[in-house]
PDB file of C-alpha atoms in Angstrom:
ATOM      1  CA  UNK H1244      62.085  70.460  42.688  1.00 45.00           C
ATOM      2  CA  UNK H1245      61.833  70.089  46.717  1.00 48.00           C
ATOM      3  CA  UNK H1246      61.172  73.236  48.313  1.00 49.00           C
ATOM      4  CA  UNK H1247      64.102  72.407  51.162  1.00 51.00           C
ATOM      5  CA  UNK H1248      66.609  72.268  48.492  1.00 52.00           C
ATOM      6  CA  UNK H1249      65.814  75.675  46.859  1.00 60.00           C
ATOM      7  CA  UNK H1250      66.141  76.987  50.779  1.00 65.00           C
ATOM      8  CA  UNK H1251      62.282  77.729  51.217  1.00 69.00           C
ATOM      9  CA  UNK H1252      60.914  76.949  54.450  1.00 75.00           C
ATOM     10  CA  UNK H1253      57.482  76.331  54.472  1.00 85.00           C
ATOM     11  CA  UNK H1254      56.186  77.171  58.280  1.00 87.00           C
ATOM     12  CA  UNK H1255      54.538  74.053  59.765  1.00 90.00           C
ATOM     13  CA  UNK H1256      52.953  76.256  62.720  1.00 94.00           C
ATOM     14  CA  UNK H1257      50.278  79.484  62.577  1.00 94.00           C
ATOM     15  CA  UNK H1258      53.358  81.024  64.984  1.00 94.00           C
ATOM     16  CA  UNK H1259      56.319  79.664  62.599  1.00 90.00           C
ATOM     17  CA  UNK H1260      54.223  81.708  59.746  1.00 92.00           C
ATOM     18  CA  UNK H1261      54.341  84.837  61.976  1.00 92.00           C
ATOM     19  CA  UNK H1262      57.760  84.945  62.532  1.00 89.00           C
ATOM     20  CA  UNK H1263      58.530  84.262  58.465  1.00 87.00           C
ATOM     21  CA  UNK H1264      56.577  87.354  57.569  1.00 86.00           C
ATOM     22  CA  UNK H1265      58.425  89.581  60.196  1.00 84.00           C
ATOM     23  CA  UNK H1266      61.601  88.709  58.161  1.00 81.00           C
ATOM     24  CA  UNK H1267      60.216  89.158  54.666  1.00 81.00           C
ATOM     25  CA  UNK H1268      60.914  92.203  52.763  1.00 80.00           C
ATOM     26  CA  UNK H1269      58.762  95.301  53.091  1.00 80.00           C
ATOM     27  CA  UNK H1270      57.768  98.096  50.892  1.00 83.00           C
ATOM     28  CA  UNK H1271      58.484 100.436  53.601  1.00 81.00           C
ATOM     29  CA  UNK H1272      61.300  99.147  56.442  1.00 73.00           C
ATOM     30  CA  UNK H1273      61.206  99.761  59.649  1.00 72.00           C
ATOM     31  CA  UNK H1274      63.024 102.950  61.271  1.00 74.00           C
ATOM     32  CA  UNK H1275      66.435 102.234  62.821  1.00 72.00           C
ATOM     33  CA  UNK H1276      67.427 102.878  66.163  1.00 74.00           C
ATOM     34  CA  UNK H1277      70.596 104.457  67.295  1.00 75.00           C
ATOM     35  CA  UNK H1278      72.824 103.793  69.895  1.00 75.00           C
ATOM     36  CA  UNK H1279      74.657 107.231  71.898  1.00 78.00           C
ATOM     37  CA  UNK H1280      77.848 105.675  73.766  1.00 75.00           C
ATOM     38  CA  UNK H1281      80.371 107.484  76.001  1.00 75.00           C
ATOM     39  CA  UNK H1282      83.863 106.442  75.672  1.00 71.00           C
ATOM     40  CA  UNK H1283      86.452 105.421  78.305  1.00 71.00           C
ATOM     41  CA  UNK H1284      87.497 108.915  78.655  1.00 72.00           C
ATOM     42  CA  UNK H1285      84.357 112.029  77.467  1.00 72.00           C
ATOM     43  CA  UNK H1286      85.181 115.798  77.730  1.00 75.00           C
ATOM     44  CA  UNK H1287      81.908 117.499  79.032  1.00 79.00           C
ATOM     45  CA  UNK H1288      81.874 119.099  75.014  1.00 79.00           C
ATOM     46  CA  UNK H1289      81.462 115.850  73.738  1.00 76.00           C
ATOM     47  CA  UNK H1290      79.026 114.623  75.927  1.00 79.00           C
ATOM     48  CA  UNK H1291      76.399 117.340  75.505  1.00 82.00           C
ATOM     49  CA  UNK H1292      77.048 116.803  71.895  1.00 80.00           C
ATOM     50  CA  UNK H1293      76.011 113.167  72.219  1.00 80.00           C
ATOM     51  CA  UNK H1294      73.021 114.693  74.220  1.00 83.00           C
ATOM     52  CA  UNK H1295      71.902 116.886  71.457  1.00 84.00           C
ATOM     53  CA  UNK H1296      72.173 114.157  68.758  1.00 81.00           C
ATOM     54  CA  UNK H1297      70.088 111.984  70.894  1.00 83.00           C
ATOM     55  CA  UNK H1298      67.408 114.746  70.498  1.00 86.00           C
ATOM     56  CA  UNK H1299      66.895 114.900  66.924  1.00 82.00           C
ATOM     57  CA  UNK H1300      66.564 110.937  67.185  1.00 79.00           C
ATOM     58  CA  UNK H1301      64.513 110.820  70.410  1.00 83.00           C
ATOM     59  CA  UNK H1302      62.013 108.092  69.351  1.00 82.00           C
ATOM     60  CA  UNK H1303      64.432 105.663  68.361  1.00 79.00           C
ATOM     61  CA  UNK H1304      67.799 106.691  70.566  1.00 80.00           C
ATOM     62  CA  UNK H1305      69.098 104.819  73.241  1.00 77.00           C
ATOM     63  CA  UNK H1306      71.511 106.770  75.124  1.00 77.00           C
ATOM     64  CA  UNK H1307      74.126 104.394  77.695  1.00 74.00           C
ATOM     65  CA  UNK H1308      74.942 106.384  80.445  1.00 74.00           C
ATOM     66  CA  UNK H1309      78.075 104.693  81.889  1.00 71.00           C
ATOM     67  CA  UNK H1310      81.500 104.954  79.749  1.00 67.00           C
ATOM     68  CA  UNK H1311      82.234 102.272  77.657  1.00 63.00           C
ATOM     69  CA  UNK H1312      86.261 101.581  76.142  1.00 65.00           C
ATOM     70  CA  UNK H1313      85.015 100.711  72.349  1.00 62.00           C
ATOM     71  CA  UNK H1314      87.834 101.323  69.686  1.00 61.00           C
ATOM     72  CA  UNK H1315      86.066 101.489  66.179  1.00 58.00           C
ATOM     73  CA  UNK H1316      88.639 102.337  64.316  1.00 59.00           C
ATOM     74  CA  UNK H1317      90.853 100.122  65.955  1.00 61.00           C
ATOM     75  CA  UNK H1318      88.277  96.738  66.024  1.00 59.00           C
ATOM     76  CA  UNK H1319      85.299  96.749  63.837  1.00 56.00           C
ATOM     77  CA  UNK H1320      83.838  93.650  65.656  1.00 53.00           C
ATOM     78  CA  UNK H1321      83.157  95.978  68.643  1.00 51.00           C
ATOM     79  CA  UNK H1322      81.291  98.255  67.018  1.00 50.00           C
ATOM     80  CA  UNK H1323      77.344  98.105  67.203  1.00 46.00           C
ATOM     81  CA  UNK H1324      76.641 101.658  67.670  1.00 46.00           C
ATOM     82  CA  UNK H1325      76.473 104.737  65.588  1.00 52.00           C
ATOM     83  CA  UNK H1326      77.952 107.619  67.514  1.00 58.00           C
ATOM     84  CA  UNK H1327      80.591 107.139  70.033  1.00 54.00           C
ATOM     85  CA  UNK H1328      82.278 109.778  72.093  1.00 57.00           C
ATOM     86  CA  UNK H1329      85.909 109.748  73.290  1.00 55.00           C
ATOM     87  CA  UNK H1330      88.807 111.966  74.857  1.00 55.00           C
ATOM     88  CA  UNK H1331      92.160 110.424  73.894  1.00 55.00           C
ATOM     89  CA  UNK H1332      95.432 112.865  74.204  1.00 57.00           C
ATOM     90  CA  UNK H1333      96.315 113.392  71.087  1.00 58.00           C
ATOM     91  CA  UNK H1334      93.035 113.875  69.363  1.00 55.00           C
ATOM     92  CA  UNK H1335      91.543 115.784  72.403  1.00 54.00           C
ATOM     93  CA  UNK H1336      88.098 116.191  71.273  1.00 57.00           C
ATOM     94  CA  UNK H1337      86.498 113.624  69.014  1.00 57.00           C
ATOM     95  CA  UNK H1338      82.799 111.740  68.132  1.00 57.00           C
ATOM     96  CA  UNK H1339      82.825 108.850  66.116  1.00 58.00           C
ATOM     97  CA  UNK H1340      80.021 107.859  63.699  1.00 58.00           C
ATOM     98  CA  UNK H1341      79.387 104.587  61.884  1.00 58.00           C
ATOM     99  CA  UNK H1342      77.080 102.988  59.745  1.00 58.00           C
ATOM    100  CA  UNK H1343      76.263  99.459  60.092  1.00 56.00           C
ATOM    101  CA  UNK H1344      75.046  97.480  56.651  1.00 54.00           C
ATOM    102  CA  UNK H1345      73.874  93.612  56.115  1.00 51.00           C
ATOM    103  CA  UNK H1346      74.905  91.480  58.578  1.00 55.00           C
ATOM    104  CA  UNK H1347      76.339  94.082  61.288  1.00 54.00           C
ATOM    105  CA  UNK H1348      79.407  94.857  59.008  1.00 59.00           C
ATOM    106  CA  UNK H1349      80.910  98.396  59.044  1.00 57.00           C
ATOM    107  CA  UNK H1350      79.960 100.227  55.534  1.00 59.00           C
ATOM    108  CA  UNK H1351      81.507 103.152  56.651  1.00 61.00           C
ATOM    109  CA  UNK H1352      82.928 105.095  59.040  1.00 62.00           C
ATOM    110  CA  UNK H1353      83.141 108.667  60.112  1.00 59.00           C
ATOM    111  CA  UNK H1354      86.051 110.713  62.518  1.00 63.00           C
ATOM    112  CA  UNK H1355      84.478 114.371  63.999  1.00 60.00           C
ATOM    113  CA  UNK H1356      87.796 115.769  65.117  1.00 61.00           C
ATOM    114  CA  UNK H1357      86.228 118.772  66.765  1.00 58.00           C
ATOM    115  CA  UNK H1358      82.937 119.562  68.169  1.00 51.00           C
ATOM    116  CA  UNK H1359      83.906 122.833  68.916  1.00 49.00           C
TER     117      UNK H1359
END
């Protein structure tokens, strides 16, 4: 059989090869990183929350300073973070935490009501 048709790609260049064995499966994967996002609208409680879960995931957290209107409950396709902070009337206080699985699609997702 041709390799093409069983989807192998054979790397033709020494950098091609490189970047084939970056994608391969490991024994051991890399750590993830995390994403800390302030909604449209963050009580001060939330936000030191989000401060204080950046902490325990300092070497791979990226904290976003600015407020950003993401709806994951709402839109999944927005959604490339795992902890997202938002005021909203009725729901006063809330943090937001999803989990992303193969091919950036929500597994699951997670509603903190309170933080206080």
């Amino acid at each position: 059989m041709d390799m093409q048709n069983q989807g192998i790609v054979k790397p033709k260049t020494q950098r091609a090869k490189r970047a084939l064995e970056t994608k391969a499966p490991k024994l051991v994967e890399n750590t993830k990183s995390a994403l800390f996002i302030r909604g449209g609208h963050t009580s001060e409680t939330v936000t030191q929350a989000l401060k204080d879960l950046s902490v325990f995931k300092k070497p791979e957290a990226v904290v976003l300073r600015r407020k950003n209107i993401l709806r994951p409950f709402e839109d999944a396709t927005s959604v490339v973070s795992l902890f997202i902070g938002d005021f909203l009337k009725k729901t006063l206080t809330q943090s937001s935490s999803c989990s992303l699985g193969f091919a950036w699609q929500v597994m699951s997702a997670l509603l903190l009501p309170e933080l206080i």
